[in-house]
XYZ file of C-alpha atoms in Angstrom:
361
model
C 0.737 11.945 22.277
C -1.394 10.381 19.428
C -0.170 11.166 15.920
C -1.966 12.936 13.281
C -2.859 10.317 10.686
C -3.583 10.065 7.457
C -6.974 9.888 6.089
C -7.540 8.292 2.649
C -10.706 9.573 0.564
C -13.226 6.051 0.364
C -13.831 5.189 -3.067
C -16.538 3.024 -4.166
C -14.929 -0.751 -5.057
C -14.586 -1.250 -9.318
C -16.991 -4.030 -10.640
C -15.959 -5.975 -13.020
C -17.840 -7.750 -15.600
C -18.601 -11.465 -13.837
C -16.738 -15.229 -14.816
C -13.563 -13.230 -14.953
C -10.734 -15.917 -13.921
C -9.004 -15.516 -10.488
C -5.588 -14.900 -11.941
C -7.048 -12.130 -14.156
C -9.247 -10.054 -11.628
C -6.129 -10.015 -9.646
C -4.094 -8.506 -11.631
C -7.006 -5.878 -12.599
C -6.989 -5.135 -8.570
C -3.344 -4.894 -8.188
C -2.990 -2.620 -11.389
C -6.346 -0.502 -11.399
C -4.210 2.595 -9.659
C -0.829 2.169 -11.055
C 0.180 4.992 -13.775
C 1.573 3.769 -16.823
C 5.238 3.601 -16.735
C 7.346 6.441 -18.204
C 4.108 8.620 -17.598
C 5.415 12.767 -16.499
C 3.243 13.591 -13.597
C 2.759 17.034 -13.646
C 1.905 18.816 -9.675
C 0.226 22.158 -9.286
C 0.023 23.726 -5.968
C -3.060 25.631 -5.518
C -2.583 29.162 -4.996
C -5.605 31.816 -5.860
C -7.448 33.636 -2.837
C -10.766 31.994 -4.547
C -9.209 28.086 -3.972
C -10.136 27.718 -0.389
C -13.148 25.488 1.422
C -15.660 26.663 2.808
C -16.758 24.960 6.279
C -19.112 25.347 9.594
C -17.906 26.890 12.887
C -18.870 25.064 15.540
C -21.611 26.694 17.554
C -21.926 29.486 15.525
C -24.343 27.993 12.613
C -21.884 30.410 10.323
C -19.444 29.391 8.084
C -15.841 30.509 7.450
C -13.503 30.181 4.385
C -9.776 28.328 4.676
C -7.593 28.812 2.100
C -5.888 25.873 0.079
C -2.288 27.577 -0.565
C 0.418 26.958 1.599
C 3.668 29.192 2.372
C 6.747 28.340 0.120
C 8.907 26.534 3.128
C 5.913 24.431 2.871
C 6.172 24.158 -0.972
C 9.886 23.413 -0.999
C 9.559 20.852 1.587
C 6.948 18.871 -1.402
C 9.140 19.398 -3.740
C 12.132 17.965 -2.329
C 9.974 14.910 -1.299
C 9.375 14.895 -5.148
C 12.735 14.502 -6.025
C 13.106 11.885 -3.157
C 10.785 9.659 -5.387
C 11.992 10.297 -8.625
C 16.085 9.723 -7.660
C 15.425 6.135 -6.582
C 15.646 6.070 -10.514
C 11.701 5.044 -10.968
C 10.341 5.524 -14.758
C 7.914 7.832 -13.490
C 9.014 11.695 -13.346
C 7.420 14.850 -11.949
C 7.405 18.232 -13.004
C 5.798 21.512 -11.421
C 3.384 23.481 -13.545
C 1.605 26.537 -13.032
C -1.376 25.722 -14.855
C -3.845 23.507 -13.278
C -5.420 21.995 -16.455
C -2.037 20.438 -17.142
C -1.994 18.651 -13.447
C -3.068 15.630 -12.536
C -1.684 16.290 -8.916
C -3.432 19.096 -7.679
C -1.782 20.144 -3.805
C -3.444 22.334 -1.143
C -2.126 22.842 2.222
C -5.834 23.643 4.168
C -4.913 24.073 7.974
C -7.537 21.062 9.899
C -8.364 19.177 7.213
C -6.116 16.299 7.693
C -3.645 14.868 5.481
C -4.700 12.663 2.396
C -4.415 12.164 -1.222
C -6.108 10.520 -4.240
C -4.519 7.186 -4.350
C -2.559 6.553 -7.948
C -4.687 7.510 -11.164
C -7.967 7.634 -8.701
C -6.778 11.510 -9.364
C -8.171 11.540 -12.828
C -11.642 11.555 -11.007
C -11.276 14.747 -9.161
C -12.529 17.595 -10.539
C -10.553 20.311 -12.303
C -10.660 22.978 -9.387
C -10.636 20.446 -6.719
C -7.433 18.687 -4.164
C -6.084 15.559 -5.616
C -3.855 16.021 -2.122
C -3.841 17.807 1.063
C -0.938 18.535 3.438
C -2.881 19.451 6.376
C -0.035 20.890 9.171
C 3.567 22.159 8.986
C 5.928 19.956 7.254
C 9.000 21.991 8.605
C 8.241 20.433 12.007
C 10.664 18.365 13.431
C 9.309 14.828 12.057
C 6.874 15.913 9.716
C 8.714 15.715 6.227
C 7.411 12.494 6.247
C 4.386 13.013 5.582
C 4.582 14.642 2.449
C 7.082 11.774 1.523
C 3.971 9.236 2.432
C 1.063 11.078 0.672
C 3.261 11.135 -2.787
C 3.781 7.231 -1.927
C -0.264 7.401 -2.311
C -0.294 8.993 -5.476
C 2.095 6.422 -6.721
C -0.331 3.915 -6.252
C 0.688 2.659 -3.077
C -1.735 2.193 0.013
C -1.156 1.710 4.147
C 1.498 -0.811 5.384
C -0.599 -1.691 8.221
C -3.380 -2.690 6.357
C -1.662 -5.505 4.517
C -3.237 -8.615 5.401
C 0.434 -10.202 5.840
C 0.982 -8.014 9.217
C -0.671 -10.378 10.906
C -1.738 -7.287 13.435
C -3.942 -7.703 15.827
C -5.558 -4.428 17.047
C -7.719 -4.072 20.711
C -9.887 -1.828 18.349
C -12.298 -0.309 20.914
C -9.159 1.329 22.088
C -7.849 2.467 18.659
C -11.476 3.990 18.097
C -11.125 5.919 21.191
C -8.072 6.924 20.302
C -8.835 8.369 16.851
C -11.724 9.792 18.438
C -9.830 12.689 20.101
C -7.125 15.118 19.461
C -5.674 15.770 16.844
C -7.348 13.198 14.292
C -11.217 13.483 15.899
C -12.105 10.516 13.389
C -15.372 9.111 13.504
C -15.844 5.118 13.645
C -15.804 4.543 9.917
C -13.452 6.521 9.570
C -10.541 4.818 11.616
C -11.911 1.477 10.644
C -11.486 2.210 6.491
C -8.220 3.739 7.433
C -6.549 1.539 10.376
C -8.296 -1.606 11.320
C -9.935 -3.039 7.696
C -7.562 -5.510 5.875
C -6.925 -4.690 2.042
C -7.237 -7.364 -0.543
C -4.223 -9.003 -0.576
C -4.013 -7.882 -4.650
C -3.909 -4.693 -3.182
C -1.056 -4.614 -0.731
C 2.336 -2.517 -1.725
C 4.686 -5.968 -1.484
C 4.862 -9.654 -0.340
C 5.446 -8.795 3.382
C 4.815 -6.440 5.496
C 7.218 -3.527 5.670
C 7.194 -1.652 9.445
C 9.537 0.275 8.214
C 7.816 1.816 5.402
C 7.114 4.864 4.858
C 3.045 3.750 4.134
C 3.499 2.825 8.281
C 1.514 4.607 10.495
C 3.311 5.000 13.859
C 0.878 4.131 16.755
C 1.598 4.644 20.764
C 1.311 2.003 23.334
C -1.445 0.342 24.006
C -3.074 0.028 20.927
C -1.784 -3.369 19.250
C -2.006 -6.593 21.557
C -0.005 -8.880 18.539
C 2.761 -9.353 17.212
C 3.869 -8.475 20.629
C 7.071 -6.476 19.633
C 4.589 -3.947 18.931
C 2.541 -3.821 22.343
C 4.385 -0.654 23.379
C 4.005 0.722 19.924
C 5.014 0.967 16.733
C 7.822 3.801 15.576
C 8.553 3.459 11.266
C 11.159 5.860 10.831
C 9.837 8.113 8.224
C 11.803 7.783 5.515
C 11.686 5.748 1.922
C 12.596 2.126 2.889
C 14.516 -0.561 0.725
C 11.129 -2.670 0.258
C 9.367 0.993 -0.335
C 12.277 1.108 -3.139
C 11.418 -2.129 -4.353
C 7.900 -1.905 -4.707
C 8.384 1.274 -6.755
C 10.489 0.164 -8.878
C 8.732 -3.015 -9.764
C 5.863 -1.374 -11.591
C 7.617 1.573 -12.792
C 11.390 0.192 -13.672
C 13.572 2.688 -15.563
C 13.321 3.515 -18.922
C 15.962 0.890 -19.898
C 14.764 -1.655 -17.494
C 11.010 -2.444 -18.784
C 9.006 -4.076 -16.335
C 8.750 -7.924 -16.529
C 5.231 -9.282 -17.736
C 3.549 -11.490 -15.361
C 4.738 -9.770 -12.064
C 2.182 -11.884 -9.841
C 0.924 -14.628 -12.036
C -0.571 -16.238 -8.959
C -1.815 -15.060 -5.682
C -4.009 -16.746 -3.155
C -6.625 -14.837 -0.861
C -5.284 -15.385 2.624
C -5.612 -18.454 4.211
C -6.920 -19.194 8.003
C -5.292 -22.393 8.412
C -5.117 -24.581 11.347
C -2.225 -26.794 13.295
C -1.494 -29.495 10.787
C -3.801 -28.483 7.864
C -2.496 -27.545 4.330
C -4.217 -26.525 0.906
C -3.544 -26.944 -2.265
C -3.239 -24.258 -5.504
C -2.641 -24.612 -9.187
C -0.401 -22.693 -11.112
C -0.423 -21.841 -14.384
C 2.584 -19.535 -15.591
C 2.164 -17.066 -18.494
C 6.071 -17.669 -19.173
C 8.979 -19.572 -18.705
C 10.818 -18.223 -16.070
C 12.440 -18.622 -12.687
C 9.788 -17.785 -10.124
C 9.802 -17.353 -6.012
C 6.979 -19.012 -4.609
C 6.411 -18.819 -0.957
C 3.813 -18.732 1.830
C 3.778 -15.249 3.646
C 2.312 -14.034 7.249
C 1.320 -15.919 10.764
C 2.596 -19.714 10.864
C 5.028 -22.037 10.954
C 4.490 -22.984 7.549
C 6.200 -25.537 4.962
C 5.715 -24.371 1.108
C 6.325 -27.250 -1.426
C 5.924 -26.936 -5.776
C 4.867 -29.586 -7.710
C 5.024 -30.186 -11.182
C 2.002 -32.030 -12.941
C 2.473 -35.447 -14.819
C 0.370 -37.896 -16.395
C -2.264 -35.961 -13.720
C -0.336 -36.870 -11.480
C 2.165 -34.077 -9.287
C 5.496 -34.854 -9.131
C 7.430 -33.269 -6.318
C 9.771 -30.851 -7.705
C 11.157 -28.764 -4.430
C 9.997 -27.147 -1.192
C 10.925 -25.167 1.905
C 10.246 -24.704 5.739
C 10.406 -21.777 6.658
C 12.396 -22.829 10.083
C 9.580 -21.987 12.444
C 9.936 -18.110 11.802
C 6.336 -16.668 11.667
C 7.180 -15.516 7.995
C 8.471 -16.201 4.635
C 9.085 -19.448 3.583
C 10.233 -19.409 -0.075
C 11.604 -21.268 -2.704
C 12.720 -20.702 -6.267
C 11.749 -22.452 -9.025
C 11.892 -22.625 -12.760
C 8.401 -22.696 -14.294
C 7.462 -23.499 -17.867
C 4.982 -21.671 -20.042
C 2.005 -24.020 -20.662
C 2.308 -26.736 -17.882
C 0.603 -27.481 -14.703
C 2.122 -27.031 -11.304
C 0.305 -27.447 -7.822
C 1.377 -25.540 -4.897
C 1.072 -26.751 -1.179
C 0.608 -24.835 2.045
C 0.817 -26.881 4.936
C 0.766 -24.973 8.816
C 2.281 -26.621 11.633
C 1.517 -24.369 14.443
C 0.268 -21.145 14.677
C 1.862 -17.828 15.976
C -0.942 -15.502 15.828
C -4.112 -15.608 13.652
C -2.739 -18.695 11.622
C -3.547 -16.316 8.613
C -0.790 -17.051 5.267
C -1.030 -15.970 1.654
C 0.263 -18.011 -1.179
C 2.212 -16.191 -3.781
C 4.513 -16.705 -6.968
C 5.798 -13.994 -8.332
């Protein structure tokens, strides 16, 4: 049976102002949702006969209203996803108000309109008297908790696993629009393609790798993924918080005690379409002195190797293949504030798309 999926709301992309450095738009991407740590997100679950939308039935050329609030098994079920979140020990908290003008998480539970949510601070946009987040079917059904566990992952900041650019998925997409077409989802064309098949920047992306066990996985049937192969008979995340879902969070908001380290991704490249036998090349810069992981991430049998600049000149310094597995090849290194260091990629063979991503972090 196809699952019912989550649909995020499209938002139109941020514009900078122009000549800003690579290193620095990147971080503005990777940041632009994120709350500020130690920040008391307040959640308000709509509940007045007026809060309710207002939509066409079919046919008919009338309209009909559907209420926003949802029953309180439905309720507790958010809230316990709540404290999910918050007792991985994160620096952000959440607390339930009755007020609306004191929420920046605003929760209706409106019966066929999907589930979704405003991703990170993208809530500050929506209007007073509007959903930051709907929970769109029963969350006491047997597998559903998880989805109120995933939408709060989106107003975290985080965004869909499967769109990372380092899960090297390949989709047959005619048959994933046909599938999103019908029951239950009914998603038109755009639709499934903003949601499922485009790639997100890879300043974007929740972590380094991809996570299939994430809870930001959609599960999808049979059929509808032709690589990695694995996956041809489909793909089955387990629904709960994972330990790189744990990892991520606590990265940008460590607790109290524990502030987050500056410089989290000094250096990122876009993803790379390499061939057998070709490599490229990437300077590095480090805003401090610290020891870093570098490494090359996604399809490839890839060999990552650090240099250190001299006399303009790079002097090896170390390096690492990854052993012909199709990801992660890292190395650690200690880099020093001020100096130069190059970074090499080189692909021996491919394993799927031959796509890779260069990061230090």
């Amino acid at each position: 049976m196809t699952q019912r999926y989550c649909s995020l709301p499209q938002q139109s992309a941020p514009s900078y102002a122009p000549g800003l450095a690579a290193e620095r738009l990147s971080a503005l991407l990777s940041g632009r949702q994120m709350w500020v740590n130690g920040t008391v997100l307040h959640y308000y679950f709509f509940d007045a006969g007026t809060d309710a939308s207002v939509i066409p039935v079919p046919g008919t050329g009338e309209t009909r209203r559907v209420p926003w609030p949802g029953a309180e098994e439905q309720r507790d079920v958010v809230r316990e996803c709540f404290r999910e979140w918050r007792d991985l020990g994160i620096g952000v908290t959440f607390a339930e108000v009755t007020d609306r003008r004191e929420a920046e998480l605003r929760i209706g539970f409106q019966p066929g309109d999907g589930s979704w949510s405003a991703v990170g601070r993208d809530a500050l946009s929506v209007g007073l008297n509007e959903r930051t987040m709907n929970l769109g079917w029963d969350l006491t059904a047997p597998g559903q908790r998880g989805t109120a566990l995933h939408e709060i992952g989106h107003a975290l900041g985080m965004l869909h696993e499967h769109q990372s650019p380092f899960a090297g998925i390949h989709w047959d997409d005619e048959a994933v629009y046909a599938d999103l077409a019908g029951p239950p989802n009914f998603w038109s064309r755009d639709k499934t393609f903003f949601n499922i098949l485009r790639k997100l920047d890879p300043s974007e992306v929740n972590g380094s790798v991809w996570d299939p066990q994430s809870i930001m996985e959609y599960p999808f049937s049979s059929g509808l993924i032709l690589e990695p192969e694995q996956f041809r008979r489909g793909l089955h995340p387990p629904g709960t918080l994972s330990p790189a879902d744990k990892e991520f969070v606590l990265r940008w908001y460590p607790p109290a005690d524990q502030p987050r380290p500056a410089a989290l991704v000094p250096f990122r490249s876009a993803p790379l379409r390499l061939g057998p036998g070709e490599q490229a090349d990437f300077t590095v810069e480090p805003p401090e002195t610290r020891e870093y992981s570098v490494g090359t991430f996604g399809d490839g049998d890839s060999v990552v190797v650090v240099f250190e600049e001299r006399d303009g000149e790079p002097r090896y310094l170390c390096g690492q293949d990854d052993g012909g597995a199709p990801h992660n090849a890292t190395v650690r290194v200690r880099l020093v504030k001020g100096r130069r260091y190059f970074v090499r990629v080189r692909l021996y063979s491919t394993w799927g798309s031959g796509e890779t991503a260069v990061m230090c972090w």
